[in-house]
PDB file of N, CA and C in Angstrom:
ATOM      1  N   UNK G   1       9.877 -11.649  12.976  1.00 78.00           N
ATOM      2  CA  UNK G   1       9.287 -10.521  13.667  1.00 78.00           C
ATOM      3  C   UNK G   1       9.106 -10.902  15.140  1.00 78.00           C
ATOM      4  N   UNK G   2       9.518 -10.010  16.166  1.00 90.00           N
ATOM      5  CA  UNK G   2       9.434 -10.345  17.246  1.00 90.00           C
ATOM      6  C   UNK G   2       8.020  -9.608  18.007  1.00 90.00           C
ATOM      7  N   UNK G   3       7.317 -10.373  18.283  1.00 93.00           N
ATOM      8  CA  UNK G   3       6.112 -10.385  18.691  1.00 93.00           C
ATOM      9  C   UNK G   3       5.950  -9.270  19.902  1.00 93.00           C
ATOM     10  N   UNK G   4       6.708  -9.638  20.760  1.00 94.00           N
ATOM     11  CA  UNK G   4       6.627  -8.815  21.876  1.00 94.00           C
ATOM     12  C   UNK G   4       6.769  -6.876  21.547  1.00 94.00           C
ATOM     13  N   UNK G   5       7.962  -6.838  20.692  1.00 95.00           N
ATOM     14  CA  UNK G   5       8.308  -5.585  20.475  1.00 95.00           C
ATOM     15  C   UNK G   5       7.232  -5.087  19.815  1.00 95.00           C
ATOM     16  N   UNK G   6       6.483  -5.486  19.155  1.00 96.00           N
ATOM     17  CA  UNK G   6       5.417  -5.127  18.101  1.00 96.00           C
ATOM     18  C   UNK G   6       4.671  -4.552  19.016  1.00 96.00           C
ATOM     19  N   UNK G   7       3.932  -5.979  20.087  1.00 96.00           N
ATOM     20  CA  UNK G   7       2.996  -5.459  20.963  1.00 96.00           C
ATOM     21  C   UNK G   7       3.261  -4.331  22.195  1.00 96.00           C
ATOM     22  N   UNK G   8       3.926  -4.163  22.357  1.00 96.00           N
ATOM     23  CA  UNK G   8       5.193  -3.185  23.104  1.00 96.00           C
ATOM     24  C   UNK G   8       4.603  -1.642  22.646  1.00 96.00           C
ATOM     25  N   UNK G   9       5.331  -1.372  20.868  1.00 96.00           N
ATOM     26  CA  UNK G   9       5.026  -0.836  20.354  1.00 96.00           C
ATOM     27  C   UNK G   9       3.829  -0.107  20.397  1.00 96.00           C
ATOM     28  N   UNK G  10       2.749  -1.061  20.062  1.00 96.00           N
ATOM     29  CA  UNK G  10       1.550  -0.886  19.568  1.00 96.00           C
ATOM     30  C   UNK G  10       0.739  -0.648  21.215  1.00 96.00           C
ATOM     31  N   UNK G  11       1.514  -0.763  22.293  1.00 97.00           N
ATOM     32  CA  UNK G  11       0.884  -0.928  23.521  1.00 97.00           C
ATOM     33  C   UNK G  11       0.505   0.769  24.262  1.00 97.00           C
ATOM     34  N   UNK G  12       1.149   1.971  23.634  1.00 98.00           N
ATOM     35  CA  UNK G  12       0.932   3.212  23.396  1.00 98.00           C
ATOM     36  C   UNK G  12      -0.098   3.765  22.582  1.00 98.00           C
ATOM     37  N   UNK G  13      -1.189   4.443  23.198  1.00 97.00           N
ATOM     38  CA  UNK G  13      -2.252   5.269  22.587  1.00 97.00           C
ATOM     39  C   UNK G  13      -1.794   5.715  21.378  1.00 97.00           C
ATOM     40  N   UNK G  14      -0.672   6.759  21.924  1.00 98.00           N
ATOM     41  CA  UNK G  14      -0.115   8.036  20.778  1.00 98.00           C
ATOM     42  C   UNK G  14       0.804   7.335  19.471  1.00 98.00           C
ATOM     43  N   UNK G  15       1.334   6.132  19.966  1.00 98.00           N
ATOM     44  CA  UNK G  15       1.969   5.593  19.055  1.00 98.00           C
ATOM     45  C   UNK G  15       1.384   4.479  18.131  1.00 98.00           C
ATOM     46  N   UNK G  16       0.066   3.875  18.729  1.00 97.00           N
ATOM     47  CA  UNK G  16      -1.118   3.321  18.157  1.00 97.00           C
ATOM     48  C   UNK G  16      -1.514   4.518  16.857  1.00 97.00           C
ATOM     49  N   UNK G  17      -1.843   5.793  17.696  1.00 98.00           N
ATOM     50  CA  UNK G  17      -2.541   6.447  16.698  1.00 98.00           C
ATOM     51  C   UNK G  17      -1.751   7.260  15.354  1.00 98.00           C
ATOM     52  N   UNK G  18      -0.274   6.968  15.893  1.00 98.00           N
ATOM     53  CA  UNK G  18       0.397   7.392  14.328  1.00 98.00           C
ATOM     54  C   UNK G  18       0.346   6.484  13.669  1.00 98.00           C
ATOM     55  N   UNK G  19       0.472   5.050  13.935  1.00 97.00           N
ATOM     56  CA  UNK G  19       0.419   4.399  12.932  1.00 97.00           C
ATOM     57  C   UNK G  19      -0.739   4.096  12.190  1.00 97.00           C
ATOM     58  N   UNK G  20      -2.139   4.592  12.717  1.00 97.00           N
ATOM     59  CA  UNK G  20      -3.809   4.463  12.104  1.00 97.00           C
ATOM     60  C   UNK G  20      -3.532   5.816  11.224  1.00 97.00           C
ATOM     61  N   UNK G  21      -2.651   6.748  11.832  1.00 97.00           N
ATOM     62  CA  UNK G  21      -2.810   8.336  10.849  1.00 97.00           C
ATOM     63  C   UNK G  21      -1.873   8.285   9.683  1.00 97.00           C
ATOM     64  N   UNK G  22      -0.584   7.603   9.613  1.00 96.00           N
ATOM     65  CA  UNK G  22       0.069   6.961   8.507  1.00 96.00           C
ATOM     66  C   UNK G  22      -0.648   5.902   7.474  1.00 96.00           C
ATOM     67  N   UNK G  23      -1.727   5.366   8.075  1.00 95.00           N
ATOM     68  CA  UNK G  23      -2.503   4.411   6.784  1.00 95.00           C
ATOM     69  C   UNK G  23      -2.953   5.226   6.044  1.00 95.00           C
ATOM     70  N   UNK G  24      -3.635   5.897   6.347  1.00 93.00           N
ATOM     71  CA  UNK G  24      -4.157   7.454   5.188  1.00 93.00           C
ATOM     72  C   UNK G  24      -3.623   8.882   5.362  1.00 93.00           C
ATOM     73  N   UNK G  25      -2.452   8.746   5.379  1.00 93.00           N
ATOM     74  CA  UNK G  25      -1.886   9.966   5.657  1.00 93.00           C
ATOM     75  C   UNK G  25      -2.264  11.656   4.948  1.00 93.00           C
ATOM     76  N   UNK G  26      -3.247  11.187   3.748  1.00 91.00           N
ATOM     77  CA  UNK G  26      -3.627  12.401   3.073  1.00 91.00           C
ATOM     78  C   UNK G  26      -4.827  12.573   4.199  1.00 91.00           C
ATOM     79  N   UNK G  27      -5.536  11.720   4.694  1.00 93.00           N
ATOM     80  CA  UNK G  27      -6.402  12.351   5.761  1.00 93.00           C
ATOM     81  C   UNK G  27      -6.240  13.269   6.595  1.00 93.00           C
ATOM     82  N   UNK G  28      -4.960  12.927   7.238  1.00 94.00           N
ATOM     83  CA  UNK G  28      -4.837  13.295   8.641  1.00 94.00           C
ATOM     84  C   UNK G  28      -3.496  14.630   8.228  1.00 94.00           C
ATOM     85  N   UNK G  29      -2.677  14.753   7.508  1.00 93.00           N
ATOM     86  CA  UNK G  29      -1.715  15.759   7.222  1.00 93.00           C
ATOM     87  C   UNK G  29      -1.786  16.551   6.273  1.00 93.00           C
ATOM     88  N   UNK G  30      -1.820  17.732   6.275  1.00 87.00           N
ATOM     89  CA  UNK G  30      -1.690  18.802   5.201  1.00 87.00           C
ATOM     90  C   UNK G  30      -1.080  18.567   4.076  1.00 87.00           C
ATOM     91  N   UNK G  31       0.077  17.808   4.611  1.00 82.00           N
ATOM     92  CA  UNK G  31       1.288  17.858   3.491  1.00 82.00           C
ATOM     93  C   UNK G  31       2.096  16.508   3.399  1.00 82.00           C
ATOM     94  N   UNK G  32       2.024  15.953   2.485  1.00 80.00           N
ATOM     95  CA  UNK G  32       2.862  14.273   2.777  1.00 80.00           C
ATOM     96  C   UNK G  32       3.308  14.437   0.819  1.00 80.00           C
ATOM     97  N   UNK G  33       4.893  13.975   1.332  1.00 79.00           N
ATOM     98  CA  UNK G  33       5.532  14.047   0.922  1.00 79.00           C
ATOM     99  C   UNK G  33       5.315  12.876  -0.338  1.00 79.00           C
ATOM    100  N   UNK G  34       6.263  12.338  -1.599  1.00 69.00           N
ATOM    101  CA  UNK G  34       5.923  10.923  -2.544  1.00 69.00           C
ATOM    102  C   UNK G  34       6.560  11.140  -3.510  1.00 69.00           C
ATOM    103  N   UNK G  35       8.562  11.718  -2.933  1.00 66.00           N
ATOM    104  CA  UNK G  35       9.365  11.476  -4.064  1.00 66.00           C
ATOM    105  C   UNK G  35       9.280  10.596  -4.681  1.00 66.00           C
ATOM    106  N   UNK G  36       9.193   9.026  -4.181  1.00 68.00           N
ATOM    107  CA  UNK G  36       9.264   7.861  -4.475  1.00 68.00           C
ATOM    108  C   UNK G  36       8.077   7.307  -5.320  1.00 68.00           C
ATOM    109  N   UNK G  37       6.537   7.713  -5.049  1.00 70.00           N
ATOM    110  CA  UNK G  37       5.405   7.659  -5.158  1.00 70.00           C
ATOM    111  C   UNK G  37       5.055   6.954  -4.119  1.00 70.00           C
ATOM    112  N   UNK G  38       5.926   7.040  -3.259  1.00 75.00           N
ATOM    113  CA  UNK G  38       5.440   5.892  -1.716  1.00 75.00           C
ATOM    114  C   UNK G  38       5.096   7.561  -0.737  1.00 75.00           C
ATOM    115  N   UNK G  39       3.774   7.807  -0.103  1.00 80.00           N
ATOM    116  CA  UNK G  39       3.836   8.802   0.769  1.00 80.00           C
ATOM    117  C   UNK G  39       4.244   8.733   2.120  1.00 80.00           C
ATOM    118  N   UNK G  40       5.316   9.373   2.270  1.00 92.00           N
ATOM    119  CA  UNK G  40       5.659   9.634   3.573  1.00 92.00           C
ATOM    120  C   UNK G  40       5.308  11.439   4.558  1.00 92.00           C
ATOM    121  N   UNK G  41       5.330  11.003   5.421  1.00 95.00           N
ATOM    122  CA  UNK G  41       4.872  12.301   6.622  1.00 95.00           C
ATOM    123  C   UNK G  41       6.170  12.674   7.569  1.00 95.00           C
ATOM    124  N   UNK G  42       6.390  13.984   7.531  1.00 93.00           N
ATOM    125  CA  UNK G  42       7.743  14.364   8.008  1.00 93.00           C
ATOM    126  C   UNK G  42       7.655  14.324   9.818  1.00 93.00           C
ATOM    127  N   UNK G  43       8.595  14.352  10.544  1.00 94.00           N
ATOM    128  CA  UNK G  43       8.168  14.329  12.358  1.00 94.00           C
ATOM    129  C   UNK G  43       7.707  15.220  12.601  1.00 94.00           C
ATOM    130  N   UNK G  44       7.982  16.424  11.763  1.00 93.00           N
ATOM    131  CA  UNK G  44       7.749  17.436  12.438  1.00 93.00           C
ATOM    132  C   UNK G  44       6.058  17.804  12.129  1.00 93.00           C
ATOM    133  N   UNK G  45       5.641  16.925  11.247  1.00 95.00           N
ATOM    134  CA  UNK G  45       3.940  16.711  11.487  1.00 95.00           C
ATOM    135  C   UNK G  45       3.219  15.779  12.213  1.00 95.00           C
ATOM    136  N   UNK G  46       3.944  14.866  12.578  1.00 97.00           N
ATOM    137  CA  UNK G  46       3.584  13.876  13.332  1.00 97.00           C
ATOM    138  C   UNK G  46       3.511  14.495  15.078  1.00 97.00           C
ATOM    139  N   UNK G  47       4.881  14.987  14.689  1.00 97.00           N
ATOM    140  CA  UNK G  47       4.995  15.487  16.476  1.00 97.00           C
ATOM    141  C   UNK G  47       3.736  16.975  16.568  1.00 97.00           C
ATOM    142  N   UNK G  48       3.315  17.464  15.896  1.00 96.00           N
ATOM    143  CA  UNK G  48       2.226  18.925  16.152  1.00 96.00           C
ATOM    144  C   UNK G  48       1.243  17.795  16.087  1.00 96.00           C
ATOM    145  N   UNK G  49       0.832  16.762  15.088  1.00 97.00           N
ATOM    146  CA  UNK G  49      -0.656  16.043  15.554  1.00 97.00           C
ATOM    147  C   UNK G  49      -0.541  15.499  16.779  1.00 97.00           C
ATOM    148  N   UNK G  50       0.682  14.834  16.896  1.00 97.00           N
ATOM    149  CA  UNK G  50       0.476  13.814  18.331  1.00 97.00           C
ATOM    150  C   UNK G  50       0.539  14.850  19.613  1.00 97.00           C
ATOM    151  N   UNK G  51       1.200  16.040  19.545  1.00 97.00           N
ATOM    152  CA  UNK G  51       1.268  17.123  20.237  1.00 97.00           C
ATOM    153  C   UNK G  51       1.908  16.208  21.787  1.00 97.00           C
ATOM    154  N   UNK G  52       3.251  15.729  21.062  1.00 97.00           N
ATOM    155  CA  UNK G  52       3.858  15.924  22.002  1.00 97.00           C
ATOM    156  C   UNK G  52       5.400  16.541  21.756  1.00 97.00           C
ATOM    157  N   UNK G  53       6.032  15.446  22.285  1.00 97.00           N
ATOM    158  CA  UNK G  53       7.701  16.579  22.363  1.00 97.00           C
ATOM    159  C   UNK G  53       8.489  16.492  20.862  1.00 97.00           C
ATOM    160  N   UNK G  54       9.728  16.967  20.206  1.00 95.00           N
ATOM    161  CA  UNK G  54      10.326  16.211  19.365  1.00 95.00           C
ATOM    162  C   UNK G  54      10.876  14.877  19.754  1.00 95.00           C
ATOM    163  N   UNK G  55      11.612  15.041  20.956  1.00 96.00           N
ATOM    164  CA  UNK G  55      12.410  13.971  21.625  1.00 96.00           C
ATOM    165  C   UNK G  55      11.185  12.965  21.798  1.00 96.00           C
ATOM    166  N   UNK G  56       9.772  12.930  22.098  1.00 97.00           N
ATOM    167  CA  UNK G  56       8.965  11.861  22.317  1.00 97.00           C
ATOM    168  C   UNK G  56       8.379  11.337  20.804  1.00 97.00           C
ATOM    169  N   UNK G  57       8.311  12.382  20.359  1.00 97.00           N
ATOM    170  CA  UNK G  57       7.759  11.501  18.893  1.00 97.00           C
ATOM    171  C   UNK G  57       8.818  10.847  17.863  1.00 97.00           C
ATOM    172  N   UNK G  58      10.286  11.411  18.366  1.00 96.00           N
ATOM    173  CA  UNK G  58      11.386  10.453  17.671  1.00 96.00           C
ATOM    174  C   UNK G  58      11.258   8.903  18.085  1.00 96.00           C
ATOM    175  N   UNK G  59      11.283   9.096  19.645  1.00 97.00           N
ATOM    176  CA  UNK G  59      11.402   8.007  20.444  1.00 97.00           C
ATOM    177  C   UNK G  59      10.252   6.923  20.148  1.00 97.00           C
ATOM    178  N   UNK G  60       9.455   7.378  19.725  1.00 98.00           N
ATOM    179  CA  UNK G  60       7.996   6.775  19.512  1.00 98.00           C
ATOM    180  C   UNK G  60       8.043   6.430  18.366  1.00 98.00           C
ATOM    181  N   UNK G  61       8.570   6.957  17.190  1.00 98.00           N
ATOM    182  CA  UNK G  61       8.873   6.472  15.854  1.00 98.00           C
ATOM    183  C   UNK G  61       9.895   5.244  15.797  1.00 98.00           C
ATOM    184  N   UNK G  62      11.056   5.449  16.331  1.00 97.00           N
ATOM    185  CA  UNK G  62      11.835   4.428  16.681  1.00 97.00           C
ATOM    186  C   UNK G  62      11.541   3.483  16.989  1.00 97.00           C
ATOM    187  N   UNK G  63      10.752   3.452  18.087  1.00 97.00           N
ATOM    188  CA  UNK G  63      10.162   1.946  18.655  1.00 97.00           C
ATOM    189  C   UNK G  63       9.098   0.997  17.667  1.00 97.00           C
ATOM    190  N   UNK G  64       8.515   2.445  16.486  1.00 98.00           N
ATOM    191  CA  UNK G  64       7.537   1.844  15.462  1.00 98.00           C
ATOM    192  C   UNK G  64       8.898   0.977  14.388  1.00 98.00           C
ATOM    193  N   UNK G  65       9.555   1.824  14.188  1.00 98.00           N
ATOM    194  CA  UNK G  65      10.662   0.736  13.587  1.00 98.00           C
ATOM    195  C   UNK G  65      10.940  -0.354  13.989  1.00 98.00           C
ATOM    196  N   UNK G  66      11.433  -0.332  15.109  1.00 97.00           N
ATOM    197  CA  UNK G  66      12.348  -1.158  15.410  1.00 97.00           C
ATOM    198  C   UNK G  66      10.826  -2.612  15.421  1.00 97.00           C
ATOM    199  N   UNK G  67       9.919  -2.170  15.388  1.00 97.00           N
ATOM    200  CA  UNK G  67       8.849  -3.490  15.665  1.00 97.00           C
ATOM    201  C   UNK G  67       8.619  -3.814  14.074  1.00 97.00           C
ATOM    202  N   UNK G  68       9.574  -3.331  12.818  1.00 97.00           N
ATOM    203  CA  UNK G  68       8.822  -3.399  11.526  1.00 97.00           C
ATOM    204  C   UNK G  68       7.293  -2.619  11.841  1.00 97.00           C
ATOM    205  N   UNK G  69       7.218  -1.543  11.867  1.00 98.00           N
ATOM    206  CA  UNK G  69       6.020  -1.192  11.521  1.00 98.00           C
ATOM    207  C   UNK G  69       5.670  -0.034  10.516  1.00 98.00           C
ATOM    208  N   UNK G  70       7.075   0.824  10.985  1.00 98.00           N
ATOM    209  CA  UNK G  70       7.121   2.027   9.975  1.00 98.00           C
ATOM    210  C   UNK G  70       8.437   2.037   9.890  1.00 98.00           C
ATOM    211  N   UNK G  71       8.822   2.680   8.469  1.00 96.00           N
ATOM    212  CA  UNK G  71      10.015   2.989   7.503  1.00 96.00           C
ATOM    213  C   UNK G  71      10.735   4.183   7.748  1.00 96.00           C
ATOM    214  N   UNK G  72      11.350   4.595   7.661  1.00 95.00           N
ATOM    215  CA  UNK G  72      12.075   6.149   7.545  1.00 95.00           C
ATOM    216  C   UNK G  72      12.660   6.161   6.575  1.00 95.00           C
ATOM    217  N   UNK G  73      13.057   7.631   6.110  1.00 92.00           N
ATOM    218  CA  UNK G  73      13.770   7.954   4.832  1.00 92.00           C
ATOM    219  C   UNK G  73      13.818   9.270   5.129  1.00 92.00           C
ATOM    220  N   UNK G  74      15.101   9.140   4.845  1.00 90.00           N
ATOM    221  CA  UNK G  74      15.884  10.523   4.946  1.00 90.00           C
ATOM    222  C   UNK G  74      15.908  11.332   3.761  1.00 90.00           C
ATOM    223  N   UNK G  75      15.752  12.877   3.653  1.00 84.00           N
ATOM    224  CA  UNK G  75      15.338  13.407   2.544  1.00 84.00           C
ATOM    225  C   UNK G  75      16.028  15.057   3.172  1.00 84.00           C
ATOM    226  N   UNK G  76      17.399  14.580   2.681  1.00 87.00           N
ATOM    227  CA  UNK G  76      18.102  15.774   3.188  1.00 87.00           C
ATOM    228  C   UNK G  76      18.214  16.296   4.620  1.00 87.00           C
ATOM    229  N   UNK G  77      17.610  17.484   5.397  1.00 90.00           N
ATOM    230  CA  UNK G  77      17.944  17.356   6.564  1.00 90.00           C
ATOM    231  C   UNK G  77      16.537  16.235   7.349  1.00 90.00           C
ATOM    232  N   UNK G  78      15.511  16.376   6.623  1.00 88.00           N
ATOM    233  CA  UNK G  78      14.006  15.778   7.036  1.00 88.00           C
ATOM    234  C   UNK G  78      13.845  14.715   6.988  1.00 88.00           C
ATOM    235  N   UNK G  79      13.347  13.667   7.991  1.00 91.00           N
ATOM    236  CA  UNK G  79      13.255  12.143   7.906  1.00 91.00           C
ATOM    237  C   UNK G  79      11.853  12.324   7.538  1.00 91.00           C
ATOM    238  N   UNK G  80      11.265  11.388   6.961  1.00 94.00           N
ATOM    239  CA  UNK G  80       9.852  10.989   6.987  1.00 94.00           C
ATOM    240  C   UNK G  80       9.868   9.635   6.946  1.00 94.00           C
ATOM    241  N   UNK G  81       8.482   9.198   7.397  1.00 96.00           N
ATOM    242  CA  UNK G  81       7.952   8.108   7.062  1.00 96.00           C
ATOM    243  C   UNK G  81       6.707   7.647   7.560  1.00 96.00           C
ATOM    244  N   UNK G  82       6.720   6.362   7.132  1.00 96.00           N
ATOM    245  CA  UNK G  82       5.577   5.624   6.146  1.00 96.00           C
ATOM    246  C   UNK G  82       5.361   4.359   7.191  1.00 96.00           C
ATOM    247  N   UNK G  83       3.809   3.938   6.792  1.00 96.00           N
ATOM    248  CA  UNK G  83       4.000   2.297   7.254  1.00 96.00           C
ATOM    249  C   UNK G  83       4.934   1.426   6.639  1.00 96.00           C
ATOM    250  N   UNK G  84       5.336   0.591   6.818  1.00 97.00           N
ATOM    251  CA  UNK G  84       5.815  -0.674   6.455  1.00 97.00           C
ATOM    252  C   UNK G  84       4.742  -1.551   5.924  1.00 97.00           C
ATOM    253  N   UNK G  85       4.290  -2.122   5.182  1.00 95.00           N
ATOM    254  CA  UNK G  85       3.721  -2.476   4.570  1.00 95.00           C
ATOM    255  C   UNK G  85       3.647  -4.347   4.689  1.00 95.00           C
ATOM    256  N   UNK G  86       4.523  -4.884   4.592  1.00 96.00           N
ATOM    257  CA  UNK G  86       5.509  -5.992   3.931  1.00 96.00           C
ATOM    258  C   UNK G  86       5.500  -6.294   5.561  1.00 96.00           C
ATOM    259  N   UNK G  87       5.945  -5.729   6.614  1.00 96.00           N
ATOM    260  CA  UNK G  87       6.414  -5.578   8.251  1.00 96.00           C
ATOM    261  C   UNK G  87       4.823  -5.983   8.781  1.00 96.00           C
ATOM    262  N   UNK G  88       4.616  -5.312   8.332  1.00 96.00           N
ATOM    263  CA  UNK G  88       2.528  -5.294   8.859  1.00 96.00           C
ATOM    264  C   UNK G  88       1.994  -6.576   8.372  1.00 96.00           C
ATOM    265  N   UNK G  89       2.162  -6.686   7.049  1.00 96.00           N
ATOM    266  CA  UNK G  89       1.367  -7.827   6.594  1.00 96.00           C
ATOM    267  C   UNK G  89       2.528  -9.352   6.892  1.00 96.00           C
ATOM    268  N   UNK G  90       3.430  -9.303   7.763  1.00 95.00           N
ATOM    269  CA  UNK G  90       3.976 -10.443   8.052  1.00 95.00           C
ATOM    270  C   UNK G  90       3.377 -10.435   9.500  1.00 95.00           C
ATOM    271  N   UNK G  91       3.158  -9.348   9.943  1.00 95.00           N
ATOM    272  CA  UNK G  91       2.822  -9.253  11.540  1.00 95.00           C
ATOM    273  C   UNK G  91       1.238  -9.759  10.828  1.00 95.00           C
ATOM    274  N   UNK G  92       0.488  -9.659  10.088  1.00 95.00           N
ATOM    275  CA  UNK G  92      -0.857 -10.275  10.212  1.00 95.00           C
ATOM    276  C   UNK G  92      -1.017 -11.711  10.289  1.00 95.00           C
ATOM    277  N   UNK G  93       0.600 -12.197   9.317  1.00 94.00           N
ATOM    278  CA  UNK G  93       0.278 -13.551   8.849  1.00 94.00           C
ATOM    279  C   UNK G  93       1.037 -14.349   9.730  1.00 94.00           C
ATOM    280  N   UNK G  94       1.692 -13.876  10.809  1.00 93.00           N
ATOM    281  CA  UNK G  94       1.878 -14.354  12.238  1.00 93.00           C
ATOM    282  C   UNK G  94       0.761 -14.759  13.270  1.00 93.00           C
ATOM    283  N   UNK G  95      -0.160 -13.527  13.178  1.00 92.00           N
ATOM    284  CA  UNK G  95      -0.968 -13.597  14.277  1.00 92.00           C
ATOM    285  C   UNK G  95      -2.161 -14.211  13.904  1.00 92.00           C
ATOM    286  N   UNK G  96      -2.182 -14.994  12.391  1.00 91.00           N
ATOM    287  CA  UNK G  96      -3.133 -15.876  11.796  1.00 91.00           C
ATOM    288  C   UNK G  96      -2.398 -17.122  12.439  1.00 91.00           C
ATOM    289  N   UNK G  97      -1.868 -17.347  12.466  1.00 91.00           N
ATOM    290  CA  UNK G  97      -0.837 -18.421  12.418  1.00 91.00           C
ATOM    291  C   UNK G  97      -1.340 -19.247  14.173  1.00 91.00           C
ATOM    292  N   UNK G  98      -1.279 -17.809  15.142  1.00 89.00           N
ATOM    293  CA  UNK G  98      -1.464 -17.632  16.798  1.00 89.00           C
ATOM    294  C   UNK G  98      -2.974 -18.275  17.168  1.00 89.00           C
ATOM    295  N   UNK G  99      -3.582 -17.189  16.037  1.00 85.00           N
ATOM    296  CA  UNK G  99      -4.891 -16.509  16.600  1.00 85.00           C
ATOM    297  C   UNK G  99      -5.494 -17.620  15.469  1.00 85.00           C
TER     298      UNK G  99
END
């Protein structure tokens, strides 16, 4: 896991706060999805909470990927997703490691 990208990531308010609104996603969304029994949240709820653009909350999801933080899954035309779980808890047992 590359440290920097994480903190990068995580270095955004709005993109901080999807990933606190994805830990309990029945809190914060009307509707979350759990073909899998894993719940995921579609963009197009993410982008009306974070109330910003589509193009910014893709971009903002992306960067949560790309740091291992959140998952996507495609579900026909609709992506959703989820924390990473496994991504998170290696990023904890890194920064035990630091810190």
């Amino acid at each position: 896991m590359d440290l920097l990208t994480v903190f990068k990531a995580l270095s955004n308010e709005t993109r901080l706060n999807i990933l606190l609104w994805l830990k309990s996603p029945e809190a914060h969304f009307d509707t979350v999805s759990s073909d899998d029994g894993k719940p995921g949240v579609c963009v197009g709820l993410i982008e009306k909470k974070a109330g910003v653009s589509q193009s910014t909350t893709s971009h903002y999801l992306s960067l949560l990927q790309r740091a291992g933080l959140v998952v996507a899954e495609r579900r026909g035309q609709w992506t959703y997703y989820r924390r990473d779980e496994i991504g998170i808890a290696g990023l904890k047992a890194e920064l035990d490691i630091i810190l």
